Amino acid sequence: MSAETAGPETLGSLSSEPEQQDPNSQKAKEISGKSPLRIALGRLSRDKIAVVCAIVVLFFIICAVFAGTISKLFGVSLETGLASQYVDGLNNGLPKPTMGPPNGPFTWEHPMGVAPRTGEDNLAYWLHGCRISLMIATVATVVASIVGVIVGLLAGFLGGTVDKVLSFFIDMFLTIPFLLAALTLAPILNDRFALSDNYATIQKFSLICVLAMFGWMGTARLIRGEVLALREREFVQAARVMGMPTSRVLFKELLPNLAAPIIISVSLMLPSFVALEAGLAFLGIGVTDGVSWGQTILKAATPTYFREYPQYLWQPLLGIVALVLSLNLLGDAVRDALDPKTRR
C-alpha cells in the first residue's frame, strides 16, 4: 500500500508501530562505558554454575584459613588421646570407632567420627589437610606463574637469540615426565634432610619447588604468544620510539594487557596442583610427615578399612573432588567471561 492511497488511520497505525532494535546494538549499549573487569564480573554474576563454584571454593578457603579456629569451635584437635577411649573391639582385626557413624551415634564431640585404630579426629585432620593442600597448591601456582610470565615476556618481546634459548628450555622441561622427576627428586631430598628438626617444613618447601619447577612452561608459552602479537601494536611501538627502557615497556605497557591470559592460566594451574599434591602424598613422595588429604587416603585405601569404615576414605576423597571440580568449572567460567568473543 502506497502513502498516497493509505488513509490517515493506516498511516497512524504504521507510525505507531515500535521499531525493532538490533540485539547487537543493545548489547553494545549495555557494555558501553564499562571497564573489561566490570564486563567480566557481570558475565560471571549471570553464570549460575560459576556462582555456585565460587561459593564452594570460598567455603574451602574459609576452612583452610580458619582451620584452627573451626577446630576449637567444635572442640576437636590434632592431638589424640588414648585410642582405647574411642575405639573398641575388633572386627576382622580392625578396632572399630565407638563414636560417629556408621558404628556409633552422631556426636558433636567428633562430628565426622574418629579414625580406626588411632582414634584421631576426622574433622580436625580434614580441616588441616585442606589447609596444607591449598597452601602448597597456591604458593606453587604463584611461583610458577611469576616464572612463566617473566620468561614469556622476555622470550616474546626480545626475540632473536633470547627467544630461541628460552624456547629451548621451555621445550626441554616439557619433555621431562613430571611423575618420574618427582619420584627421582623426592627420595634425594628426604634422605638429605631426614634428620633435620624442620623436616616437615623442608618437605613442604621441596614439594612446592617440584610443582613450580614443572608447572611454569604452559604459562610461559601462553604469554610468549600473546606478547608476539602485542609487541607490534601501536602503543608498544610508540613507547619504544619515545625511548622508554625495556623494563618499563614490559611491565608498564605489556603486562597490564596480559591480565586475562594470566588469570586463565592461574585458574587452570591451581586445581591441577591440588590434585597433584594429594596424589604425591598418596604415593609417599609428597607430604609424609604431617597432615594431608593424600596421607589420609593412603591410610584408608586398604580393603579392611574401606569395607568396615568407608567414610574414613570418602571424607578426604570427596573434599578433593569437590575442590578440584569447582576450581576447574570456575576457571572455565572466568576464561569465558574474559574472552571478548564469547557470547552469553
CSV table of C-alpha atoms in Angstrom, one decimal:
chain,number,residue,atom,x,y,z
A,1,MET,CA,0.0,0.0,0.0
A,2,SER,CA,1.5,3.4,-1.0
A,3,ALA,CA,1.5,6.5,1.0
A,4,GLU,CA,-0.9,8.3,-1.5
A,5,THR,CA,-3.6,5.6,-1.2
A,6,ALA,CA,-3.3,5.0,2.5
A,7,GLY,CA,-5.8,6.7,4.8
A,8,PRO,CA,-5.0,8.7,7.9
A,9,GLU,CA,-5.8,5.8,10.2
A,10,THR,CA,-3.5,3.5,8.3
A,11,LEU,CA,-0.7,6.0,8.4
A,12,GLY,CA,-1.2,6.5,12.1
A,13,SER,CA,-1.0,2.7,12.8
A,14,LEU,CA,2.1,2.5,10.7
A,15,SER,CA,3.8,5.3,12.5
A,16,SER,CA,2.8,3.9,16.0
A,17,GLU,CA,4.5,0.5,15.4
A,18,PRO,CA,7.6,0.1,17.7
A,19,GLU,CA,10.9,0.0,16.0
A,20,GLN,CA,12.8,-3.3,16.3
A,21,GLN,CA,16.2,-2.8,17.9
A,22,ASP,CA,19.2,-4.7,16.8
A,23,PRO,CA,20.4,-7.2,19.6
A,24,ASN,CA,24.0,-6.4,18.9
A,25,SER,CA,23.4,-2.6,19.3
A,26,GLN,CA,21.5,-3.3,22.5
A,27,LYS,CA,24.4,-5.4,23.9
A,28,ALA,CA,26.8,-2.6,22.8
A,29,LYS,CA,24.8,-0.1,24.8
A,30,GLU,CA,24.9,-2.3,27.9
A,31,ILE,CA,28.7,-2.6,27.9
A,32,SER,CA,29.5,0.9,26.8
A,33,GLY,CA,31.5,2.9,29.3
A,34,LYS,CA,32.3,-0.2,31.4
A,35,SER,CA,35.8,-1.5,32.0
A,36,PRO,CA,36.8,-5.0,30.9
A,37,LEU,CA,36.8,-6.1,34.5
A,38,ARG,CA,33.3,-4.9,35.1
A,39,ILE,CA,32.1,-6.6,32.0
A,40,ALA,CA,33.7,-9.9,33.1
A,41,LEU,CA,32.3,-9.7,36.6
A,42,GLY,CA,28.9,-9.0,35.1
A,43,ARG,CA,29.1,-12.1,33.0
A,44,LEU,CA,30.3,-14.2,35.9
A,45,SER,CA,27.4,-13.0,38.1
A,46,ARG,CA,24.9,-14.2,35.5
A,47,ASP,CA,26.5,-17.6,35.3
A,48,LYS,CA,24.8,-19.8,37.9
A,49,ILE,CA,27.4,-22.5,37.7
A,50,ALA,CA,30.2,-20.0,38.3
A,51,VAL,CA,28.4,-18.6,41.3
A,52,VAL,CA,27.9,-22.0,42.9
A,53,CYS,CA,31.5,-23.0,42.2
A,54,ALA,CA,32.7,-19.7,43.7
A,55,ILE,CA,30.7,-20.3,46.9
A,56,VAL,CA,32.2,-23.9,47.1
A,57,VAL,CA,35.7,-22.5,46.6
A,58,LEU,CA,35.1,-19.8,49.2
A,59,PHE,CA,33.9,-22.5,51.7
A,60,PHE,CA,37.2,-24.4,51.2
A,61,ILE,CA,39.2,-21.2,51.6
A,62,ILE,CA,37.5,-20.4,54.8
A,63,CYS,CA,38.1,-23.9,56.1
A,64,ALA,CA,41.8,-23.7,55.2
A,65,VAL,CA,42.4,-20.2,56.6
A,66,PHE,CA,40.4,-20.8,59.8
A,67,ALA,CA,41.2,-24.5,60.3
A,68,GLY,CA,42.5,-23.9,63.8
A,69,THR,CA,39.6,-21.7,64.8
A,70,ILE,CA,36.9,-24.0,63.4
A,71,SER,CA,38.6,-26.9,65.2
A,72,LYS,CA,38.4,-25.0,68.5
A,73,LEU,CA,34.7,-24.2,67.9
A,74,PHE,CA,33.9,-27.9,67.6
A,75,GLY,CA,36.3,-28.8,70.4
A,76,VAL,CA,38.5,-31.1,68.3
A,77,SER,CA,42.2,-31.0,67.6
A,78,LEU,CA,45.1,-33.0,66.0
A,79,GLU,CA,46.1,-34.3,69.4
A,80,THR,CA,45.0,-37.8,70.0
A,81,GLY,CA,44.3,-39.3,73.4
A,82,LEU,CA,44.3,-42.9,74.3
A,83,ALA,CA,42.9,-44.9,71.4
A,84,SER,CA,41.1,-47.2,73.8
A,85,GLN,CA,38.8,-44.2,74.6
A,86,TYR,CA,37.5,-44.0,71.0
A,87,VAL,CA,37.9,-47.5,69.5
A,88,ASP,CA,36.6,-50.7,71.0
A,89,GLY,CA,36.6,-54.3,69.9
A,90,LEU,CA,38.0,-56.0,66.8
A,91,ASN,CA,36.1,-56.5,63.6
A,92,ASN,CA,38.2,-58.6,61.2
A,93,GLY,CA,41.3,-57.3,63.0
A,94,LEU,CA,40.2,-53.7,62.8
A,95,PRO,CA,39.4,-51.8,66.1
A,96,LYS,CA,36.1,-50.1,65.4
A,97,PRO,CA,35.4,-46.5,66.4
A,98,THR,CA,32.8,-46.3,69.1
A,99,MET,CA,31.5,-42.8,68.2
A,100,GLY,CA,30.3,-41.4,65.0
A,101,PRO,CA,28.6,-43.1,62.1
A,102,PRO,CA,28.4,-45.8,60.9
A,103,ASN,CA,29.4,-47.8,64.0
A,104,GLY,CA,28.2,-45.3,66.6
A,105,PRO,CA,25.7,-42.4,67.1
A,106,PHE,CA,26.4,-38.9,65.9
A,107,THR,CA,28.1,-36.7,68.5
A,108,TRP,CA,29.2,-33.1,68.4
A,109,GLU,CA,32.4,-34.1,70.1
A,110,HIS,CA,33.5,-35.8,66.9
A,111,PRO,CA,31.1,-34.7,64.1
A,112,MET,CA,32.9,-36.6,61.4
A,113,GLY,CA,33.8,-39.6,63.6
A,114,VAL,CA,37.3,-40.8,64.5
A,115,ALA,CA,39.9,-42.8,62.7
A,116,PRO,CA,40.1,-46.6,63.3
A,117,ARG,CA,43.0,-47.9,65.4
A,118,THR,CA,44.4,-44.5,66.3
A,119,GLY,CA,41.2,-42.6,67.3
A,120,GLU,CA,42.3,-39.4,65.5
A,121,ASP,CA,39.5,-36.9,65.0
A,122,ASN,CA,38.5,-36.9,61.3
A,123,LEU,CA,37.2,-33.3,61.3
A,124,ALA,CA,40.4,-31.9,62.6
A,125,TYR,CA,42.5,-33.9,60.1
A,126,TRP,CA,40.1,-32.9,57.3
A,127,LEU,CA,40.4,-29.2,58.1
A,128,HIS,CA,44.1,-29.1,58.4
A,129,GLY,CA,44.5,-31.4,55.4
A,130,CYS,CA,42.5,-28.8,53.4
A,131,ARG,CA,44.9,-26.1,54.7
A,132,ILE,CA,48.0,-27.9,53.7
A,133,SER,CA,46.7,-28.8,50.2
A,134,LEU,CA,45.5,-25.3,49.4
A,135,MET,CA,48.7,-23.7,50.9
A,136,ILE,CA,51.0,-25.8,48.8
A,137,ALA,CA,49.0,-25.5,45.6
A,138,THR,CA,48.5,-21.7,46.0
A,139,VAL,CA,52.2,-21.0,46.7
A,140,ALA,CA,53.3,-23.3,43.9
A,141,THR,CA,50.9,-21.7,41.5
A,142,VAL,CA,52.1,-18.2,42.4
A,143,VAL,CA,55.8,-19.2,41.9
A,144,ALA,CA,55.1,-21.0,38.6
A,145,SER,CA,53.0,-18.1,37.3
A,146,ILE,CA,55.7,-15.5,38.1
A,147,VAL,CA,58.4,-17.6,36.4
A,148,GLY,CA,56.2,-18.3,33.4
A,149,VAL,CA,55.2,-14.7,33.0
A,150,ILE,CA,58.8,-13.4,33.2
A,151,VAL,CA,60.1,-16.0,30.8
A,152,GLY,CA,57.2,-15.4,28.4
A,153,LEU,CA,57.6,-11.7,28.4
A,154,LEU,CA,61.4,-11.8,27.7
A,155,ALA,CA,61.0,-14.5,25.0
A,156,GLY,CA,58.2,-12.8,23.2
A,157,PHE,CA,59.5,-9.2,23.4
A,158,LEU,CA,63.2,-9.6,22.9
A,159,GLY,CA,63.0,-12.3,20.2
A,160,GLY,CA,66.1,-13.4,18.4
A,161,THR,CA,68.7,-15.4,20.3
A,162,VAL,CA,66.9,-14.8,23.6
A,163,ASP,CA,63.7,-16.3,22.3
A,164,LYS,CA,65.5,-19.3,20.9
A,165,VAL,CA,67.3,-20.1,24.1
A,166,LEU,CA,64.2,-19.6,26.4
A,167,SER,CA,62.0,-21.6,24.0
A,168,PHE,CA,64.6,-24.4,24.1
A,169,PHE,CA,64.4,-24.5,27.9
A,170,ILE,CA,60.6,-24.5,27.7
A,171,ASP,CA,60.6,-27.4,25.3
A,172,MET,CA,63.2,-29.3,27.4
A,173,PHE,CA,61.2,-29.0,30.6
A,174,LEU,CA,58.1,-30.1,28.7
A,175,THR,CA,59.8,-33.3,27.7
A,176,ILE,CA,60.6,-34.3,31.3
A,177,PRO,CA,57.8,-36.6,32.8
A,178,PHE,CA,56.6,-34.9,36.0
A,179,LEU,CA,55.9,-38.1,37.9
A,180,LEU,CA,59.3,-39.6,37.0
A,181,ALA,CA,61.1,-36.4,38.1
A,182,ALA,CA,59.1,-36.3,41.4
A,183,LEU,CA,59.9,-39.9,42.1
A,184,THR,CA,63.6,-39.2,41.5
A,185,LEU,CA,63.9,-35.9,43.5
A,186,ALA,CA,61.7,-36.8,46.5
A,187,PRO,CA,64.0,-39.7,47.8
A,188,ILE,CA,67.1,-37.5,47.4
A,189,LEU,CA,65.5,-34.6,49.4
A,190,ASN,CA,64.1,-37.0,52.0
A,191,ASP,CA,67.5,-38.6,52.6
A,192,ARG,CA,69.3,-35.3,52.7
A,193,PHE,CA,67.0,-33.6,55.3
A,194,ALA,CA,65.6,-36.7,57.1
A,195,LEU,CA,67.4,-35.9,60.3
A,196,SER,CA,66.6,-32.2,60.3
A,197,ASP,CA,64.4,-30.7,63.0
A,198,ASN,CA,62.4,-28.8,60.4
A,199,TYR,CA,61.9,-31.9,58.2
A,200,ALA,CA,58.1,-31.3,57.8
A,201,THR,CA,58.7,-27.7,56.6
A,202,ILE,CA,61.5,-28.7,54.3
A,203,GLN,CA,59.3,-31.4,52.8
A,204,LYS,CA,56.6,-28.9,52.0
A,205,PHE,CA,59.1,-26.4,50.6
A,206,SER,CA,60.6,-29.2,48.4
A,207,LEU,CA,57.2,-30.2,47.1
A,208,ILE,CA,56.4,-26.5,46.2
A,209,CYS,CA,59.7,-26.3,44.3
A,210,VAL,CA,59.0,-29.5,42.4
A,211,LEU,CA,55.5,-28.4,41.5
A,212,ALA,CA,56.6,-25.0,40.4
A,213,MET,CA,59.7,-26.3,38.5
A,214,PHE,CA,57.5,-28.4,36.2
A,215,GLY,CA,54.4,-26.1,36.1
A,216,TRP,CA,55.6,-22.8,34.6
A,217,MET,CA,56.1,-23.9,31.0
A,218,GLY,CA,52.4,-23.6,29.9
A,219,THR,CA,52.2,-20.1,31.2
A,220,ALA,CA,55.4,-19.1,29.5
A,221,ARG,CA,54.2,-20.4,26.2
A,222,LEU,CA,50.9,-18.7,26.5
A,223,ILE,CA,52.4,-15.3,27.5
A,224,ARG,CA,55.0,-15.6,24.8
A,225,GLY,CA,52.4,-16.0,22.1
A,226,GLU,CA,50.4,-13.0,23.4
A,227,VAL,CA,53.5,-10.8,23.6
A,228,LEU,CA,54.4,-11.7,20.0
A,229,ALA,CA,51.1,-10.2,18.9
A,230,LEU,CA,51.2,-7.2,21.3
A,231,ARG,CA,54.7,-6.0,20.5
A,232,GLU,CA,53.6,-5.0,17.0
A,233,ARG,CA,50.8,-2.8,18.3
A,234,GLU,CA,50.9,1.0,18.0
A,235,PHE,CA,51.2,1.7,21.8
A,236,VAL,CA,54.2,-0.5,22.1
A,237,GLN,CA,55.9,0.9,19.0
A,238,ALA,CA,55.2,4.4,20.3
A,239,ALA,CA,56.8,3.6,23.7
A,240,ARG,CA,59.9,2.3,22.0
A,241,VAL,CA,60.2,5.3,19.8
A,242,MET,CA,59.9,7.6,22.8
A,243,GLY,CA,62.9,5.8,24.3
A,244,MET,CA,61.3,4.0,27.2
A,245,PRO,CA,63.5,1.4,28.8
A,246,THR,CA,62.7,-2.3,28.1
A,247,SER,CA,61.7,-2.9,31.7
A,248,ARG,CA,59.1,-0.1,31.6
A,249,VAL,CA,57.7,-1.4,28.2
A,250,LEU,CA,57.5,-4.9,29.6
A,251,PHE,CA,55.9,-4.2,33.0
A,252,LYS,CA,54.0,-0.9,32.3
A,253,GLU,CA,52.8,-1.3,28.8
A,254,LEU,CA,52.6,-5.1,28.0
A,255,LEU,CA,51.9,-6.7,31.4
A,256,PRO,CA,48.6,-4.8,32.1
A,257,ASN,CA,47.3,-6.2,28.7
A,258,LEU,CA,48.2,-9.7,29.8
A,259,ALA,CA,45.8,-9.9,32.8
A,260,ALA,CA,43.3,-12.1,31.0
A,261,PRO,CA,45.7,-14.9,29.9
A,262,ILE,CA,47.5,-14.8,33.3
A,263,ILE,CA,44.2,-15.2,35.2
A,264,ILE,CA,43.2,-18.0,32.9
A,265,SER,CA,46.5,-19.8,33.4
A,266,VAL,CA,46.3,-19.5,37.2
A,267,SER,CA,42.7,-20.8,37.3
A,268,LEU,CA,43.7,-23.9,35.4
A,269,MET,CA,47.0,-24.5,37.2
A,270,LEU,CA,45.6,-24.3,40.8
A,271,PRO,CA,43.2,-27.3,40.6
A,272,SER,CA,45.9,-29.4,38.9
A,273,PHE,CA,48.3,-28.7,41.7
A,274,VAL,CA,45.7,-29.5,44.4
A,275,ALA,CA,45.2,-32.9,42.8
A,276,LEU,CA,49.0,-33.5,42.3
A,277,GLU,CA,49.7,-32.7,45.9
A,278,ALA,CA,47.2,-35.3,47.1
A,279,GLY,CA,48.4,-37.8,44.5
A,280,LEU,CA,52.1,-37.4,45.5
A,281,ALA,CA,51.2,-37.7,49.2
A,282,PHE,CA,49.3,-40.9,48.4
A,283,LEU,CA,52.4,-42.3,46.6
A,284,GLY,CA,54.5,-41.5,49.6
A,285,ILE,CA,56.6,-38.8,48.0
A,286,GLY,CA,54.6,-35.7,49.0
A,287,VAL,CA,53.7,-34.6,52.5
A,288,THR,CA,54.5,-37.7,54.5
A,289,ASP,CA,55.5,-36.0,57.8
A,290,GLY,CA,52.3,-34.2,58.7
A,291,VAL,CA,48.6,-33.8,57.9
A,292,SER,CA,47.5,-34.3,54.3
A,293,TRP,CA,44.4,-35.4,52.5
A,294,GLY,CA,46.7,-37.7,50.4
A,295,GLN,CA,48.1,-39.3,53.6
A,296,THR,CA,44.6,-39.9,54.9
A,297,ILE,CA,43.6,-41.6,51.7
A,298,LEU,CA,46.8,-43.7,51.8
A,299,LYS,CA,45.9,-44.9,55.3
A,300,ALA,CA,42.3,-45.6,54.4
A,301,ALA,CA,42.9,-47.2,51.0
A,302,THR,CA,43.1,-50.7,52.4
A,303,PRO,CA,40.4,-53.4,51.9
A,304,THR,CA,39.8,-53.8,55.6
A,305,TYR,CA,39.4,-50.0,56.2
A,306,PHE,CA,37.2,-49.4,53.2
A,307,ARG,CA,35.0,-52.4,53.9
A,308,GLU,CA,34.5,-51.8,57.6
A,309,TYR,CA,34.8,-48.0,57.8
A,310,PRO,CA,34.3,-46.5,54.3
A,311,GLN,CA,33.8,-42.9,55.5
A,312,TYR,CA,37.4,-42.7,56.5
A,313,LEU,CA,38.3,-42.8,52.8
A,314,TRP,CA,35.3,-40.9,51.4
A,315,GLN,CA,35.7,-37.8,53.5
A,316,PRO,CA,39.1,-36.6,52.1
A,317,LEU,CA,38.3,-38.0,48.7
A,318,LEU,CA,35.1,-36.1,48.3
A,319,GLY,CA,36.9,-32.9,49.6
A,320,ILE,CA,39.5,-33.2,46.8
A,321,VAL,CA,36.8,-34.0,44.1
A,322,ALA,CA,34.6,-31.1,45.2
A,323,LEU,CA,37.5,-28.6,45.4
A,324,VAL,CA,39.2,-29.6,42.1
A,325,LEU,CA,35.9,-29.8,40.2
A,326,SER,CA,34.8,-26.3,41.5
A,327,LEU,CA,38.1,-24.8,40.6
A,328,ASN,CA,38.0,-26.2,37.1
A,329,LEU,CA,34.5,-25.1,36.4
A,330,LEU,CA,35.2,-21.7,37.9
A,331,GLY,CA,38.3,-21.4,35.7
A,332,ASP,CA,36.3,-22.2,32.6
A,333,ALA,CA,33.8,-19.6,33.6
A,334,VAL,CA,36.5,-17.0,34.1
A,335,ARG,CA,38.0,-17.8,30.8
A,336,ASP,CA,34.7,-17.4,29.0
A,337,ALA,CA,34.0,-14.1,30.9
A,338,LEU,CA,37.3,-12.6,29.9
A,339,ASP,CA,37.1,-13.7,26.3
A,340,PRO,CA,35.5,-10.8,24.3
A,341,LYS,CA,34.5,-13.3,21.5
A,342,THR,CA,32.2,-15.3,23.9
A,343,ARG,CA,28.5,-14.6,23.7
A,344,ARG,CA,26.3,-15.4,26.7
